XYZ file of C-alpha atoms in Angstrom:
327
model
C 183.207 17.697 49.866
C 179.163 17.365 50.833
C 177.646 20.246 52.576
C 175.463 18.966 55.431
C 172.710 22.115 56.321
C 172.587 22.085 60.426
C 169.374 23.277 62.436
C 171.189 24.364 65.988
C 167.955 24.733 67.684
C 165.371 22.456 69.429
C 167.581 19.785 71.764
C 167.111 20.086 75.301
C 170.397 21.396 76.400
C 170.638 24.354 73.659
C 172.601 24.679 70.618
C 175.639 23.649 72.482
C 175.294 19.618 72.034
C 174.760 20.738 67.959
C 177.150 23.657 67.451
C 180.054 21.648 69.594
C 179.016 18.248 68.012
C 179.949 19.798 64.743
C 183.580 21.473 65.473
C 183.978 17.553 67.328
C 183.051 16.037 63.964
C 185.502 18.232 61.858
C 188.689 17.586 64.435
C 187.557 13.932 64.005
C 188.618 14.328 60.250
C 185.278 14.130 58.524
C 184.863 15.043 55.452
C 182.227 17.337 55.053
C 181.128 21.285 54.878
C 178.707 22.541 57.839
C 176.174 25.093 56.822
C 174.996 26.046 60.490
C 171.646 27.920 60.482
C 171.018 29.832 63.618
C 172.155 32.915 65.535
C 176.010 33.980 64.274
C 177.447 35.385 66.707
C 176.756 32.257 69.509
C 177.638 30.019 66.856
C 180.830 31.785 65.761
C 181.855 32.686 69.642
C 181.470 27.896 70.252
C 183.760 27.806 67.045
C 186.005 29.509 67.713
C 186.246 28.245 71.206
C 186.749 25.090 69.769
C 189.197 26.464 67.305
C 187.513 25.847 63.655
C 188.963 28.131 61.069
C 185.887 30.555 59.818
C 186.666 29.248 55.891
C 185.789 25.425 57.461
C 181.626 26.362 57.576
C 179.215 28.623 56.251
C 176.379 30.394 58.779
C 173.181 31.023 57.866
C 172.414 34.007 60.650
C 168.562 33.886 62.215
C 167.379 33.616 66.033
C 163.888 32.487 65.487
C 162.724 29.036 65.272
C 160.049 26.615 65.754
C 159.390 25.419 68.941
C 158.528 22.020 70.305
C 154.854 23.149 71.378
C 154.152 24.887 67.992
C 151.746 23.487 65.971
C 153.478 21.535 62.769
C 151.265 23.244 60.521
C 152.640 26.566 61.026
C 155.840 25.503 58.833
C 153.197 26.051 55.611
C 153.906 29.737 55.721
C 154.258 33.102 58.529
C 157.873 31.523 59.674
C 159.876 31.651 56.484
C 162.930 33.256 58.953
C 162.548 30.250 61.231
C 165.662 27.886 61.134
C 163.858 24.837 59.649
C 162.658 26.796 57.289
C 165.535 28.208 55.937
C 167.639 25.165 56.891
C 165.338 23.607 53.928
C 165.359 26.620 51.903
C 169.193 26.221 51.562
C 169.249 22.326 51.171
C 166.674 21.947 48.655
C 168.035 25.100 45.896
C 171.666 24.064 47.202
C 172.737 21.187 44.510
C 176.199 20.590 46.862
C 173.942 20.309 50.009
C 173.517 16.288 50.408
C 171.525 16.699 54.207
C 169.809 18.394 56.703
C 170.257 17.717 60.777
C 168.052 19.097 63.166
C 167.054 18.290 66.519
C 164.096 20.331 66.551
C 159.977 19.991 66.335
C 159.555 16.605 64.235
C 155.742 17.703 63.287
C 157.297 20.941 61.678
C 160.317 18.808 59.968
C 157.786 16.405 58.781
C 155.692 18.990 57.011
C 158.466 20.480 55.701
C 159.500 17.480 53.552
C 156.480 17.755 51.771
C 155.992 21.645 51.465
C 159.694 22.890 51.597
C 161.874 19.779 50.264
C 159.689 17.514 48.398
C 159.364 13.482 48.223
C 159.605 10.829 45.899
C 156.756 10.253 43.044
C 153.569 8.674 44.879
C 154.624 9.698 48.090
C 152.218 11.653 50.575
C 153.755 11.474 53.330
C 157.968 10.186 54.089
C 158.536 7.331 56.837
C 160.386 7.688 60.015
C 163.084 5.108 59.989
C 165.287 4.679 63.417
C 167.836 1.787 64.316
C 167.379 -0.032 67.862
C 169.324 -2.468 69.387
C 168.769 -6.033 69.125
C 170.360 -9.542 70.029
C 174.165 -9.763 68.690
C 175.839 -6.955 66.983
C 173.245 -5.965 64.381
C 170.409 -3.262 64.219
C 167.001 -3.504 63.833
C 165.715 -0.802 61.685
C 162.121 0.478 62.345
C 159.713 1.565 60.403
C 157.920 3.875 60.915
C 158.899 5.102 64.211
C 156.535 7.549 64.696
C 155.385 9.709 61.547
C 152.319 8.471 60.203
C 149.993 7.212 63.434
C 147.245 6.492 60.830
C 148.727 4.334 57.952
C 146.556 2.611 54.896
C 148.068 -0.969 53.819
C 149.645 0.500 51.092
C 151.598 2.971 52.919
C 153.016 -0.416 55.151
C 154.317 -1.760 52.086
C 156.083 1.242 50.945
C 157.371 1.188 53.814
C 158.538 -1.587 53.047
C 160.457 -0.745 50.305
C 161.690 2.135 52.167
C 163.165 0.458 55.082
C 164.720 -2.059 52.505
C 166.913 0.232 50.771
C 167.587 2.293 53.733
C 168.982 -1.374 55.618
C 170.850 -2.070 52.537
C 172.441 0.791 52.434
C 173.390 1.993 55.988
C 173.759 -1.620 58.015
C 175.059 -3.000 54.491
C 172.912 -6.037 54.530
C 172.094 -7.938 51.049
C 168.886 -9.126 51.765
C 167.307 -8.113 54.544
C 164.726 -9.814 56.198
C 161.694 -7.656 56.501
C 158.916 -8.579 59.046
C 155.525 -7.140 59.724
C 154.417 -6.302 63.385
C 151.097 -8.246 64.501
C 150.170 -10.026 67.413
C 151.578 -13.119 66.248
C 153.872 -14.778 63.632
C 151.015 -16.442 61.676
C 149.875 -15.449 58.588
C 146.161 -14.955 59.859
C 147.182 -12.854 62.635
C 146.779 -9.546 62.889
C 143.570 -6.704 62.058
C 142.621 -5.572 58.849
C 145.517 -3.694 58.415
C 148.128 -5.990 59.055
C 145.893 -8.805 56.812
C 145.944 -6.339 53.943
C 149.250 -5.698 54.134
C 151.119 -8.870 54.290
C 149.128 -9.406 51.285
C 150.546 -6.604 49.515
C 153.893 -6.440 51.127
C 154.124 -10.622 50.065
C 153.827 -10.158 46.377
C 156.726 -7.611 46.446
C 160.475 -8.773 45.536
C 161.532 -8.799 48.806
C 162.731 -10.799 51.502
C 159.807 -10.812 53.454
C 160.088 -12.771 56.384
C 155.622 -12.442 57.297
C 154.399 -11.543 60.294
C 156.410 -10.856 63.637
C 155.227 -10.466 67.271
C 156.272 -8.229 70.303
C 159.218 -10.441 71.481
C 160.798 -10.252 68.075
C 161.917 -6.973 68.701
C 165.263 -8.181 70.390
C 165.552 -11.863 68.975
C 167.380 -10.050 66.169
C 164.860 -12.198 63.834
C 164.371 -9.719 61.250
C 166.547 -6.653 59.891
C 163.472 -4.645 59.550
C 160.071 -4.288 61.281
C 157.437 -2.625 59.134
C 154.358 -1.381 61.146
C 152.469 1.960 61.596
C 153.770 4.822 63.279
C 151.582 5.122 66.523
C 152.574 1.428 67.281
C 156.103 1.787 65.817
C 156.776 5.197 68.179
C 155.417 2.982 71.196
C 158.059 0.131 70.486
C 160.661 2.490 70.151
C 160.214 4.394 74.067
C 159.741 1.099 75.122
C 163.069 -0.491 74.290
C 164.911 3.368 75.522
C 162.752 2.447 78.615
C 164.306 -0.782 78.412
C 168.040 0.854 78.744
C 167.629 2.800 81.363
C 165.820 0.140 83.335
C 168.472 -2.402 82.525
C 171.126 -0.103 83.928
C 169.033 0.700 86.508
C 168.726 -2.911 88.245
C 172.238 -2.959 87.297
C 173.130 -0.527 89.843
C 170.569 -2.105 92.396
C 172.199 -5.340 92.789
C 176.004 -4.105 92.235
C 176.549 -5.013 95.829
C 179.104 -8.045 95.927
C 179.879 -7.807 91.975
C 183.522 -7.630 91.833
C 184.290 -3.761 90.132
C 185.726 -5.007 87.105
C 182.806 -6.975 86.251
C 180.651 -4.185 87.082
C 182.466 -2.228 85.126
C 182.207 -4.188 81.940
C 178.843 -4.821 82.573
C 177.930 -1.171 82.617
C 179.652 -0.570 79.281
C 178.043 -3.709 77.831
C 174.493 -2.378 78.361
C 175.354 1.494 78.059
C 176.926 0.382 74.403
C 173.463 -2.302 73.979
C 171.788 1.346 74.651
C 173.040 4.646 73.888
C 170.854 6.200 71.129
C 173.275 9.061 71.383
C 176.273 7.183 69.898
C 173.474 6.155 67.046
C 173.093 9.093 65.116
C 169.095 10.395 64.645
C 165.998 9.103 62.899
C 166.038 9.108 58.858
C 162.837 10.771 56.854
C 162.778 7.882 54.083
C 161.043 9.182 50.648
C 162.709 12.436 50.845
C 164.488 14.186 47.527
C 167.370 14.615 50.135
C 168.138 12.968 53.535
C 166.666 14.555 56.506
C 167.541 13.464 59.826
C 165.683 14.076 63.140
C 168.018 13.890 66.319
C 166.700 13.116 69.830
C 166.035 16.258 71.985
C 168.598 14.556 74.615
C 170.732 14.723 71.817
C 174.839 15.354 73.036
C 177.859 15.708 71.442
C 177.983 12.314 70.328
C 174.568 12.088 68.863
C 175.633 15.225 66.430
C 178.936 13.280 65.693
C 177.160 10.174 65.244
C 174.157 11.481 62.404
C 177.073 13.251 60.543
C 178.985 9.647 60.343
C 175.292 8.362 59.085
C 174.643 10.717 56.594
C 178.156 10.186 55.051
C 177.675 6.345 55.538
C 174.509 6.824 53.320
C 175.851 9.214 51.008
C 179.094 7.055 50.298
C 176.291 4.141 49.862
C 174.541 6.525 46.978
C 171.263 5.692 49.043
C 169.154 9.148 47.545
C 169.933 8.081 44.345
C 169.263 4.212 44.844
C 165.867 5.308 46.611
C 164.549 7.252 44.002
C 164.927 4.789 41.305
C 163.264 2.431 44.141
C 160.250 4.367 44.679
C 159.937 5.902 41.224
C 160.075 3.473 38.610
């Protein structure tokens, strides 16, 4: 059974949507061992409330961590009792530890790869990898999603790389078709970035589609979109923007739609939507997987990154990356 290390702290509601999300994931049947690092007595008063046997998880007892306006720098050193830090401490000398969820300060978890968990060979910095929805039933997997907002060419096309095994392995996909954002399709579109790396990224052995524009966000023409991650984190608040708008003129014009239609629509575009039911954002390059949850995150969206790191574990993706990235 894979331990899974648990940061309770830094979503907007509290540690209940993490600490409850967990005792929901064990009564689901999942099969997995929760290290939860925060204070012990809340977390053992919520499990027990939801009746979890103490033997079923393992807490690591501190009530300091890093908040959301502290700088990402102070992870280096001076908050070695902070929950992130110790959540890492435990995952990276732990050889039964597998994962780490947190929903707290991304700058700080960021850091942390690199000074408390370590990356892959040639790796400065990991990639921020989330799945948004697109036309039909599959995800688009974007990277980076916010991470790196200052990328050379050569970090695109490990990105590159990244998001390919991490698209094989969670959506399942053979060959996925990787696409580079630009302002247009053709092949001399785009700034000196972009130029440079569809170079780069088109002498790799990959399917790589070329360049993609704005729109091709939801066409569902490619399984991954490469691009850097101050562009990347503005595509993905734009299509959550998108959700909530689309339920929003839902609701405006729901006079004279007969209920049951309204009804399915609403669970057509809540299901198009939800990030909670998605799980969290994946650190790709990482010695271990990392995940990031939303700070909305609920009970679902704890559920949900638990079923993701087992879908990637079961999928031997850590191992299949490293052999990726360094050979």
């Amino acid at each position: 059974m894979k331990k899974i290390v648990v940061d309770i702290y830094g979503a907007d509601a509290g540690i209940y949507p993490v600490v409850n999300g967990i005792a929901k994931a064990l009564k689901k049947g999942i099969s997995f061992f929760p290290i939860l690092v925060g204070e012990a007595k809340a977390i053992t008063e919520l499990m027990e409330k939801a009746d979890i046997p103490a033997d079923k998880y393992e807490i690591i007892d501190t009530d300091k961590f890093i908040r959301a306006e502290d700088p990402a720098s102070c992870i280096f050193g001076g908050c070695d009792d902070s929950s992130i830090a110790m959540a890492y401490g435990r995952l990276k000398s732990d050889d039964e530890c597998a994962a780490m969820i947190s929903p707290g300060n991304t700058g700080a978890l960021l850091v942390g790869t690199i000074c408390r968990l370590g990356l892959f060979k040639g790796l400065k910095f990991p990639a921020l990898a989330s799945m948004l929805p697109c036309a039909g039933e599959r995800l688009l997997c974007l990277v980076d999603c916010g991470a790196n907002v200052e990328c050379t060419a050569s970090d695109l096309a490990r990105f590159a790389k990244m998001g390919n095994v991490f698209s094989k392995s969670y959506c399942g996909i053979d060959k996925p078709r990787i696409g580079l954002m630009s302002v247009g399709r053709e092949k001399q579109k785009g700034n000196a970035l972009v130029l440079e790396a569809h170079k780069l990224i088109s002498e790799m052995p990959l399917n790589f589609i070329g360049n993609l524009e704005g729109s091709d966000m939801v066409s569902g023409y490619a399984d991954v979109i490469v691009t850097d991650g101050f562009s990347g984190n503005l595509l993905l608040k734009n299509t959550e923007a998108v959700g909530k708008a689309a339920l929003a003129a839902v609701e405006e014009l729901s006079e004279g739609i007969p209920k049951e239609a309204l009804i399915r629509i609403r669970q057509a575009l809540y299901e198009k939507f939800d990030f909670n039911s998605r799980g969290a954002a994946t650190f790709l390059g990482t010695k271990k997987i990392v995940v990031k949850m939303h700070g909305c995150a609920n009970e679902d969206t704890t559920v949900a990154s638990v079923e993701q790191i087992m879908c990637l574990e079961n999928a031997d993706f850590t191992n299949v990356m490293s052999s990726v990235m360094e050979n």
